[in-house]
Amino acid sequence: MARILDRIDSPTDLRSLSLEELTALAEELRQEIVKVVSRTGGHLAASLGVVELTLALHRVFESPRDSIVWDVGHQCYAHKLITGRREAFGTLRQEGGLAGFPRREESPHDAFNTGHSSTSISAALGMVCGRGFLGGDGRVIAVVGDGALTAGLALEGLNQAGHLKRNLIVVVNDNRMSISKNVGALSQYLTRLRSAPTYHRLEAEVWDILGKVPGVGGRARELASRTLEGIRGLLVPGVLFEELGLKYFGPLDGHNVETLIESFERLRLMEGPLLVHVVTVKGKGYQPAEDDAPKFHGVGSFDKATGTTTAVPAAVSYTEAFGRTLVSIAERDDRVVAITAAMPDGTGLSHFAKRFPDRFFDVGIAEQHAVTFAAGLAAAGMKPVVAIYSTFLQRAYDQIVHDVCLQRLPVRFMIDRGGVVGDDGPTHHGAFDLSFLRAVPNLVLMAPADENELAAMVRTAVDHDAGPTAVRYPRGAGLGVRMDCEPAALPVGRAEVLRTGGDAALVAIGSMVAPAFRAAELLAAEGIEASVVNARFVKPLDDRTILGEVERSGRVVTVEENAAAGGFGAAVLELLQSRGVAAAVRVMGLPDEFITHAPRERLLARCGLTAEGVASAVRALVAADRSKGGGS
Ligand SMILES: Cc1ncc(C[n+]2csc(CCOP(=O)(O)OP(=O)(O)O)c2C)c(N)n1
């Protein structure tokens, strides 16, 4: 049977559909999303939860004249499917294909690029104000999850929205879930709102009755709404959003497309900042995702029939190695406490949370708070370990500088997903941490060459009470090396020489040590002998070891999975310059551009960050230098 979806080339095509057809379309969208994501992997559960919401918004509002800003953007699959990208949807997250998040470059219906959480209210409010200056007349709608609402940024946006009183619509998609269960007082507050239906039902009924009485217009509704103001005060005391200056509506059943359409039609005509509370089920319509929303939040390929993931885990992941090591360290040190910003599973802290629930803190999507909270714990004498993905740590830079490093407080940062992450693309690559952290005084900054060295660095960080430490490691499986039972702390600021050679020095950090070593083996087979240094520390740099190896040949290639701009290689360059060492240098790292989405290995290959890429850089350096008459 022909699908309705195949007739939807733009949101305008939704307008002619009956309610029954819209309901059938919701089902078709779910099937398409599950079919494609089971192959490509992606953010399944969030997208399944907002299918009706997406249809209702696009039915009532006129994108792109009206703008819909999807917070985080991981729930945008139905939106992509009905905004002209149905044919391309099979390429989701594939190299050269559709991005997994809204991208302005991809469609005029993608009003704002997202990927990091809690930006939608600020961006939407900015758009409203911009239109005020320039005369655009469309409505702007921010769709924000209950999880995203736990971030300071979202609250900063609400704070200004309530003050400015412009025509902004904030849709809170409340499924009680962040990636894991949502946490915090605000989440509890939303739950209370959900279970206080009297006022809301009453309001809906009054609106309905008035809507049905012929000839009864705005005046009666205005009167009714004034009466309701009073009643609300009695039944739902202290409605937080109203106190902030936004008119609250809800809770609405986010899977009832009829209710949603009727409500949005009403809201579209209203003035001022409005907040609509929509209740949905994460993973709706696909049982495995409803049963285990955290697993299907961001999932690899899986068997559609059973929901079983198909990727076979290779070696233990860096995440897992960190999580297990921290638990074993904490067994014997009750000053160790762990903090996550809404990512206990992703960061590997769920083991710690289970074993030491009293010493574990999930602070919500609040990286800034997580860091300053950790600084407070350190000031009080505890040993806080904050585990955050590199890309999300960007948000907490001032806290790292001002609250941690300036005070030399021994906060331990465990920075997962350092480097390129693959299919999630530019919003999620951890490309800059070595650069932005290296600039901050007092911080010890390290990156392990393999998962066993990560364990040793966790130990080093926990033992280091003299100041802050940070360990950054890549996404995915380790190298499959043997893990020590009792990882020993490393001497701070000491590199490891893996190989010596008189033709060039390869100085690598973190994930690039293994390819650098293989490159040296390739080169040795051709008669080029290269030293290989596992730098281990970006800061403090092991000056003596690095200079020793560089001076041996007068040639050095540095290798890192971080922006070449200002990163590890730049530290080596600064060292050479400060000591007046003349050497032929090549800095290898990520280029000065936002790197697209594609499998991690492909991206690394494109940047030359493979054994072969490193080997050819060394060959070129040696050849160029010899032709100038340099080196040995
Ligand atoms: C700044 C930031 N921190 C962490 C994340 C990782 N993350 C992606 S989605 C998500 C949970 C979002 O929950 P919610 O807003 O309720 O949306 P839902 O997935 O439930 O639809 C988290 C923590 C992120 N994208 N951005």
XYZ file of C-alpha atoms and ligand atoms in Angstrom:
658
model
C 0.000 0.000 0.000
C 1.260 3.471 -0.877
C 2.586 5.307 2.149
C 1.309 8.723 3.133
C 4.914 9.581 3.940
C 5.808 9.265 0.265
C 3.497 12.184 -0.469
C 5.074 14.476 2.122
C 7.697 16.567 0.403
C 7.366 19.564 2.689
C 5.413 20.432 5.835
C 2.769 22.162 3.695
C 1.677 18.693 2.559
C 0.537 17.956 6.119
C -2.214 20.546 5.944
C -4.481 18.489 3.694
C -4.278 15.367 5.853
C -7.144 14.218 8.053
C -6.527 13.307 11.672
C -6.666 9.628 10.758
C -4.075 10.185 8.072
C -1.840 12.090 10.476
C -2.100 9.234 12.953
C -1.215 6.743 10.220
C 1.667 8.975 9.153
C 3.010 8.946 12.711
C 3.145 5.170 12.537
C 4.893 5.255 9.147
C 7.448 7.731 10.453
C 8.223 5.467 13.387
C 8.694 2.488 11.096
C 11.003 4.436 8.818
C 13.052 5.780 11.718
C 13.453 2.333 13.300
C 14.305 0.766 9.922
C 17.027 3.282 9.090
C 18.505 3.697 12.574
C 18.706 -0.071 13.051
C 21.155 0.070 10.135
C 22.959 3.377 10.668
C 22.801 3.709 14.439
C 21.693 7.003 15.904
C 19.512 8.735 18.460
C 16.471 6.544 18.291
C 14.522 6.936 21.509
C 14.326 10.736 21.533
C 13.185 10.859 17.918
C 10.480 8.219 18.434
C 9.139 10.194 21.378
C 8.404 13.369 19.433
C 6.749 12.063 16.260
C 3.271 13.444 17.053
C 4.781 16.630 18.457
C 6.731 17.113 15.232
C 3.648 16.552 13.085
C 1.533 18.921 15.161
C 4.154 21.675 15.130
C 4.653 21.423 11.388
C 0.935 21.214 10.768
C 0.169 24.395 12.714
C 3.266 26.507 12.179
C 4.662 27.396 8.795
C 8.305 26.443 8.675
C 10.575 28.005 7.506
C 8.673 31.289 7.989
C 8.066 30.106 11.549
C 11.224 28.672 13.095
C 11.457 25.533 15.185
C 14.642 25.203 17.234
C 15.235 21.634 18.372
C 17.234 21.527 21.586
C 20.187 19.086 21.364
C 18.709 18.228 17.969
C 18.898 14.473 18.501
C 15.118 14.227 18.208
C 15.003 15.686 14.682
C 14.554 12.537 12.584
C 10.795 12.917 11.985
C 11.426 16.606 11.307
C 14.017 15.677 8.671
C 11.705 13.118 7.104
C 8.877 15.593 6.541
C 11.012 18.551 5.483
C 12.157 17.302 2.114
C 14.805 14.814 3.229
C 12.810 11.577 2.979
C 14.808 10.230 0.032
C 18.139 10.983 1.700
C 17.136 9.657 5.105
C 18.874 6.308 4.502
C 22.181 8.210 4.471
C 21.651 9.464 8.028
C 25.011 9.898 9.817
C 26.816 8.263 6.876
C 29.826 9.945 5.352
C 28.551 12.534 2.875
C 24.950 11.912 4.019
C 22.479 13.641 6.292
C 23.779 14.817 9.635
C 22.334 13.356 12.812
C 21.495 16.840 14.069
C 19.799 19.902 12.546
C 22.114 21.763 10.207
C 21.287 25.078 8.623
C 23.424 24.102 5.650
C 21.177 21.092 5.049
C 17.732 22.660 4.943
C 15.962 25.997 5.416
C 13.746 24.122 7.889
C 16.724 23.626 10.224
C 16.514 26.971 11.962
C 19.557 26.548 14.203
C 22.395 24.041 14.490
C 22.306 22.060 17.699
C 24.087 19.089 19.250
C 24.975 20.445 22.659
C 22.079 20.748 25.020
C 20.035 23.633 26.368
C 20.765 26.278 23.742
C 17.304 26.406 22.166
C 15.632 28.988 24.388
C 18.478 31.486 24.078
C 18.762 30.979 20.318
C 15.010 31.221 19.795
C 14.770 34.343 21.923
C 17.600 35.882 19.919
C 15.698 35.114 16.730
C 12.552 36.712 18.110
C 14.489 39.861 18.994
C 16.319 39.844 15.651
C 13.017 39.695 13.826
C 11.876 42.590 15.966
C 14.695 44.675 14.504
C 14.465 43.454 10.952
C 10.711 43.034 10.581
C 10.337 39.251 10.174
C 6.906 38.117 11.274
C 7.151 34.350 11.856
C 6.753 32.687 15.238
C 9.730 31.077 16.938
C 9.370 27.849 18.874
C 12.031 26.252 21.083
C 11.506 22.543 21.756
C 13.458 21.638 24.861
C 13.600 18.408 26.861
C 13.135 18.128 30.602
C 16.770 17.011 30.761
C 17.998 20.027 28.832
C 16.040 22.235 31.183
C 18.440 21.302 33.995
C 21.216 23.391 32.442
C 21.964 26.896 33.589
C 21.900 28.096 29.984
C 18.255 27.073 29.568
C 17.334 28.867 32.772
C 19.246 31.954 31.683
C 17.148 31.921 28.517
C 13.889 31.558 30.435
C 14.955 34.332 32.771
C 15.363 36.766 29.911
C 12.306 35.498 28.043
C 10.104 36.172 31.062
C 11.571 39.630 31.326
C 11.422 40.650 27.670
C 7.805 39.496 27.198
C 8.311 38.844 23.488
C 6.337 36.288 21.510
C 8.341 33.157 22.185
C 6.902 29.659 22.470
C 8.846 27.186 24.583
C 7.686 23.582 24.274
C 8.984 21.461 27.144
C 9.096 17.856 26.013
C 8.871 16.041 29.314
C 9.621 12.329 29.134
C 11.214 12.205 32.600
C 14.414 11.056 30.984
C 17.685 12.743 30.299
C 19.917 10.039 28.782
C 19.385 8.196 32.041
C 16.590 9.100 34.410
C 16.374 12.853 34.788
C 17.508 14.224 38.132
C 17.120 17.315 40.264
C 14.564 19.536 41.879
C 13.320 20.951 38.588
C 12.591 17.484 37.309
C 10.646 16.782 40.501
C 8.791 20.022 39.962
C 7.717 18.945 36.472
C 6.519 15.681 37.952
C 4.396 17.591 40.436
C 2.909 19.613 37.602
C 2.090 16.411 35.794
C 0.233 15.089 38.785
C -1.752 18.302 39.387
C -4.180 17.984 36.518
C -7.232 19.689 38.026
C -6.424 23.219 37.017
C -5.232 22.226 33.616
C -8.238 20.087 32.829
C -10.489 22.843 34.062
C -8.750 25.351 31.881
C -8.990 23.096 28.852
C -12.662 22.512 29.453
C -13.425 26.204 29.772
C -11.555 26.917 26.589
C -13.444 24.120 24.886
C -16.830 25.269 26.069
C -16.169 28.845 25.080
C -14.864 27.724 21.750
C -18.051 25.847 21.072
C -20.552 28.561 21.999
C -21.348 30.517 18.842
C -20.803 34.234 19.131
C -18.739 34.014 22.296
C -15.472 35.676 21.523
C -12.277 37.028 22.980
C -13.910 39.014 25.770
C -15.427 35.944 27.394
C -12.184 34.086 27.058
C -10.324 36.958 28.613
C -12.714 36.964 31.564
C -12.423 33.240 31.904
C -8.688 33.431 31.771
C -8.680 36.058 34.547
C -10.823 33.823 36.711
C -8.446 31.001 36.010
C -5.516 33.099 37.163
C -7.129 33.077 40.607
C -8.042 29.428 40.560
C -4.581 28.477 39.485
C -3.123 30.173 42.515
C -5.258 27.948 44.719
C -4.738 24.667 42.925
C -1.151 24.861 41.738
C 0.591 27.148 44.154
C 3.713 28.888 42.925
C 3.713 27.896 39.281
C 7.373 28.483 38.694
C 7.222 29.343 35.029
C 4.386 31.792 35.534
C 6.336 33.471 38.280
C 9.170 33.831 35.792
C 6.806 35.583 33.427
C 5.933 32.806 30.981
C 2.356 31.674 30.601
C 2.192 27.970 31.379
C 0.023 25.504 29.448
C -0.284 21.825 30.056
C 0.413 19.163 30.721
C -0.619 17.957 27.259
C -0.559 14.383 26.033
C 2.323 14.505 23.584
C 1.074 11.481 21.678
C -2.382 12.832 20.993
C -1.951 14.637 17.732
C -5.432 16.148 17.875
C -4.892 17.723 21.290
C -1.523 19.009 20.225
C -2.827 20.581 17.018
C -5.741 22.255 18.789
C -3.477 23.604 21.494
C -0.848 24.930 19.096
C -3.533 26.565 16.991
C -4.663 28.439 20.057
C -1.168 29.287 21.208
C -0.174 30.544 17.787
C -2.560 33.449 18.260
C -1.430 34.346 21.746
C 1.047 37.058 22.684
C 4.015 37.000 25.051
C 6.287 34.201 26.195
C 4.419 30.903 26.464
C 5.578 27.620 27.912
C 3.796 24.459 26.850
C 4.388 21.357 28.909
C 4.060 18.254 26.731
C 4.318 14.790 28.242
C 5.785 12.064 26.048
C 7.272 8.602 26.320
C 10.871 8.272 25.201
C 11.173 5.491 22.611
C 7.399 5.538 22.014
C 6.105 2.845 19.677
C 9.179 0.607 19.620
C 9.021 -1.676 22.621
C 12.760 -2.300 23.133
C 13.333 1.478 23.188
C 10.415 2.128 25.528
C 11.761 -0.591 27.841
C 15.362 0.637 27.787
C 15.476 4.283 26.733
C 19.082 4.834 27.927
C 20.338 2.045 25.651
C 18.380 3.414 22.693
C 19.251 7.038 23.392
C 22.265 6.780 21.118
C 22.615 3.297 19.731
C 24.760 1.508 17.163
C 23.223 -0.767 14.548
C 20.773 -3.294 15.992
C 18.441 -6.108 15.056
C 15.057 -4.506 14.476
C 13.081 -7.546 15.565
C 14.744 -7.981 18.941
C 16.521 -4.698 19.650
C 19.816 -6.539 20.161
C 22.818 -4.459 19.167
C 24.845 -6.037 16.404
C 28.286 -4.493 16.911
C 30.619 -6.876 18.724
C 32.716 -5.071 21.333
C 36.418 -5.450 20.580
C 38.827 -4.729 23.425
C 37.727 -3.093 26.650
C 36.815 0.524 25.945
C 38.687 3.457 27.440
C 35.440 4.431 29.163
C 35.169 1.026 30.773
C 38.836 0.978 31.773
C 38.401 4.337 33.500
C 35.144 3.333 35.230
C 36.524 0.054 36.590
C 39.821 1.583 37.688
C 38.113 4.356 39.595
C 35.961 1.876 41.488
C 39.001 -0.139 42.528
C 40.830 3.001 43.664
C 37.782 4.250 45.559
C 37.494 0.932 47.414
C 40.559 1.979 49.394
C 40.136 5.722 49.459
C 36.901 7.062 50.807
C 37.788 10.615 49.913
C 37.229 9.801 46.222
C 33.915 11.152 44.945
C 32.671 11.077 41.350
C 30.630 13.594 39.395
C 28.846 13.357 36.067
C 26.794 15.875 34.161
C 23.908 13.577 33.190
C 26.075 10.889 31.640
C 26.680 8.068 34.140
C 26.670 5.391 31.435
C 28.523 7.317 28.731
C 31.377 8.238 31.053
C 31.667 4.801 32.673
C 30.673 6.139 36.091
C 27.634 3.874 36.443
C 29.860 1.240 38.105
C 30.926 3.813 40.664
C 27.315 4.954 41.139
C 26.236 1.416 41.931
C 29.119 0.664 44.254
C 29.258 4.017 46.059
C 25.866 5.689 45.671
C 26.640 8.155 48.472
C 29.834 9.324 46.845
C 28.343 9.726 43.392
C 26.704 12.870 42.027
C 24.715 13.223 38.824
C 24.254 16.984 38.642
C 22.109 17.056 35.487
C 23.219 18.614 32.204
C 25.224 21.185 34.086
C 28.899 20.979 33.184
C 29.683 24.394 34.605
C 28.089 23.537 37.908
C 29.748 20.093 37.897
C 33.192 21.697 37.742
C 32.606 24.366 40.382
C 30.825 21.821 42.582
C 33.939 19.636 42.274
C 36.089 22.645 43.169
C 34.032 23.047 46.328
C 34.448 19.378 47.179
C 38.208 19.710 46.672
C 38.317 22.831 48.831
C 36.622 20.807 51.552
C 39.315 18.120 51.331
C 37.669 15.504 49.131
C 39.150 13.998 45.962
C 36.618 14.843 43.259
C 36.784 13.088 39.906
C 34.713 14.823 37.224
C 34.084 12.743 34.123
C 32.902 14.755 31.117
C 33.177 14.334 27.365
C 35.719 16.655 25.821
C 33.148 18.477 23.712
C 30.873 19.223 26.672
C 33.763 20.346 28.852
C 34.119 23.310 26.498
C 31.127 24.773 28.290
C 32.954 24.808 31.618
C 36.134 26.617 30.603
C 35.741 29.548 32.937
C 35.047 27.224 35.841
C 38.223 25.282 35.032
C 40.255 28.482 34.913
C 38.685 30.502 37.697
C 37.328 27.975 40.170
C 39.825 25.142 39.828
C 43.211 26.068 38.359
C 43.552 29.575 39.764
C 43.027 28.130 43.237
C 45.151 25.079 42.485
C 42.348 22.863 43.708
C 42.986 19.174 43.107
C 40.010 18.395 40.894
C 40.596 15.384 38.645
C 39.139 15.747 35.147
C 38.514 12.571 33.171
C 37.923 13.744 29.627
C 36.343 11.084 27.461
C 35.843 11.320 23.669
C 38.985 13.394 23.200
C 39.631 13.606 19.463
C 37.247 12.760 16.654
C 34.162 10.810 17.668
C 32.828 9.734 14.283
C 29.181 9.731 13.263
C 27.946 12.446 15.631
C 30.108 14.927 13.756
C 31.406 18.423 14.417
C 29.216 19.245 17.419
C 30.659 16.267 19.242
C 34.303 15.967 18.195
C 36.629 16.634 21.106
C 39.092 18.499 18.939
C 40.220 21.326 21.157
C 40.804 20.183 24.725
C 44.583 19.893 24.566
C 44.711 23.414 23.147
C 42.349 25.075 25.579
C 43.616 23.236 28.642
C 47.293 23.592 27.845
C 47.003 27.351 28.205
C 45.865 27.185 31.820
C 48.513 27.367 34.563
C 48.755 24.817 37.390
C 47.057 22.006 35.451
C 48.734 18.647 34.894
C 47.472 17.427 31.517
C 48.009 13.898 30.287
C 46.809 11.507 27.586
C 47.342 7.736 27.649
C 48.709 5.647 24.801
C 46.447 2.706 25.680
C 43.838 1.598 28.182
C 46.372 0.248 30.661
C 48.177 3.573 30.671
C 44.805 5.242 31.219
C 44.399 3.209 34.388
C 47.862 4.359 35.508
C 46.922 7.964 34.765
C 43.720 7.690 36.785
C 45.886 6.512 39.662
C 48.355 9.361 39.024
C 45.534 11.905 39.067
C 43.936 10.591 42.244
C 47.329 10.577 43.999
C 48.151 14.102 42.870
C 46.972 16.376 45.672
C 49.138 19.348 44.717
C 46.750 20.722 42.112
C 44.325 19.928 39.311
C 44.875 17.106 36.833
C 43.227 16.142 33.560
C 43.379 12.897 31.608
C 41.986 12.884 28.060
C 41.343 9.722 26.100
C 39.614 8.760 22.877
C 36.280 7.237 22.065
C 35.907 3.513 21.688
C 37.898 0.368 22.229
C 41.373 0.359 23.684
C 44.230 -1.473 22.022
C 43.512 -4.779 23.712
C 46.617 -4.603 25.924
C 46.945 -6.482 29.199
C 45.628 -4.532 32.167
C 47.739 -4.339 35.343
C 45.948 -5.535 38.449
C 47.296 -2.617 40.485
C 47.984 0.337 38.202
C 50.910 2.362 39.567
C 51.103 6.148 39.446
C 53.356 7.604 36.746
C 56.076 10.136 37.495
C 54.464 13.493 36.655
C 55.959 15.157 33.595
C 57.997 12.180 32.410
C 57.728 10.848 28.869
C 58.593 7.354 27.729
C 61.025 6.619 24.912
C 59.710 3.613 23.002
C 62.396 3.453 20.357
C 65.499 5.372 19.378
C 66.688 6.281 15.917
C 69.051 8.785 14.355
C 67.002 10.003 11.357
C 64.003 11.663 13.015
C 62.094 11.903 16.273
C 58.414 11.023 16.371
C 56.870 12.592 19.444
C 53.297 11.454 19.911
C 50.594 11.850 22.521
C 47.638 9.677 23.496
C 45.873 7.769 20.750
C 48.590 8.701 18.252
C 51.392 6.856 20.028
C 50.435 3.475 18.519
C 50.272 4.713 14.894
C 53.526 6.628 15.425
C 55.192 3.444 16.627
C 53.891 1.489 13.635
C 55.081 4.297 11.368
C 58.578 3.911 12.814
C 58.462 0.206 12.014
C 57.369 0.933 8.427
C 60.172 3.461 8.097
C 62.748 1.103 9.582
C 61.947 -1.375 6.813
C 62.965 1.373 4.361
C 66.133 2.244 6.225
C 64.872 5.350 8.043
C 65.421 5.066 11.778
C 63.061 7.161 13.886
C 62.876 7.591 17.635
C 59.417 7.291 19.098
C 58.493 9.182 22.240
C 55.248 8.554 24.097
C 54.957 12.023 25.600
C 52.285 11.039 28.169
C 52.182 14.603 29.522
C 51.194 17.661 27.528
C 51.843 19.663 30.638
C 54.332 19.631 32.202
C 56.186 18.640 29.079
C 59.195 16.349 29.500
C 61.639 18.880 28.089
C 64.734 16.827 28.651
C 63.540 13.661 26.938
C 61.940 15.444 24.007
C 64.911 17.749 23.404
C 67.284 14.796 23.672
C 65.477 12.897 20.938
C 65.026 15.941 18.696
C 68.664 16.917 18.970
C 69.747 13.436 17.923
C 68.550 14.061 14.339
C 67.473 17.697 14.203
C 64.124 16.535 12.857
C 60.870 16.082 14.692
C 57.320 15.122 13.779
C 54.724 15.623 16.511
C 51.445 13.697 16.324
C 48.197 14.289 18.184
C 44.454 13.698 17.778
C 43.684 17.319 18.617
C 43.617 20.554 16.660
C 47.138 21.267 15.491
C 46.420 24.893 16.405
C 47.699 25.468 19.908
C 47.879 21.795 20.808
C 50.605 19.368 21.818
C 52.783 20.024 18.776
C 52.587 23.729 19.466
C 53.904 23.003 22.968
C 56.890 21.199 21.448
C 57.453 24.099 19.045
C 57.382 26.546 21.926
C 59.892 24.380 23.765
C 62.267 24.336 20.792
C 61.925 28.072 20.326
C 62.487 28.832 24.004
C 65.663 26.727 24.073
C 66.909 28.054 20.752
C 66.927 24.594 19.189
C 66.866 24.704 15.403
C 65.098 21.665 14.016
C 63.046 20.670 10.997
C 59.553 20.318 12.453
C 56.246 18.972 11.229
C 53.181 19.240 13.479
C 50.495 16.644 12.709
C 47.021 17.058 14.134
C 43.487 17.963 13.174
C 43.192 20.713 10.563
C 41.840 24.183 11.255
C 38.271 23.372 10.253
C 35.150 21.794 11.750
C 35.423 18.157 10.847
C 32.352 16.500 9.390
C 30.676 13.250 10.456
C 32.088 9.940 9.250
C 33.505 6.843 10.928
C 36.370 7.761 13.231
C 38.926 5.696 11.320
C 37.962 7.425 8.065
C 38.320 10.847 9.617
C 41.706 10.025 11.081
C 42.858 8.711 7.714
C 41.660 11.883 6.027
C 43.740 13.931 8.447
C 46.803 11.764 7.828
C 46.673 10.474 11.404
C 47.513 6.863 10.582
C 50.755 4.883 10.602
C 51.078 5.401 6.841
C 50.235 9.111 7.138
C 52.837 9.622 9.837
C 55.418 7.592 7.930
C 54.961 9.700 4.815
C 55.303 12.897 6.861
C 58.603 11.625 8.216
C 59.772 10.576 4.739
C 58.920 14.011 3.368
C 60.631 15.790 6.247
C 63.785 13.706 5.959
C 63.897 14.146 2.156
C 63.327 17.915 2.301
C 65.851 18.370 5.091
C 68.491 16.214 3.391
C 68.037 18.137 0.143
C 68.787 21.304 2.133
C 71.835 19.570 3.508
C 70.430 19.264 7.051
C 70.548 16.459 9.602
C 72.301 13.117 9.372
C 26.057 20.334 27.004
C 25.676 18.906 26.773
N 25.917 17.998 27.738
C 25.591 16.705 27.543
C 24.997 16.309 26.379
C 24.698 14.846 26.146
N 23.243 14.636 26.039
C 22.646 14.537 24.843
S 21.006 14.367 24.983
C 21.071 14.382 26.656
C 19.818 14.226 27.445
C 18.784 15.190 26.996
O 17.620 14.976 27.721
P 16.306 15.736 27.307
O 16.627 17.150 27.045
O 15.276 15.444 28.324
O 15.929 15.104 25.910
P 15.450 13.606 25.590
O 16.670 12.882 25.111
O 14.876 13.024 26.817
O 14.459 13.787 24.513
C 22.383 14.535 27.097
C 22.813 14.572 28.504
C 24.772 17.286 25.400
N 24.237 16.984 24.213
N 25.101 18.570 25.622
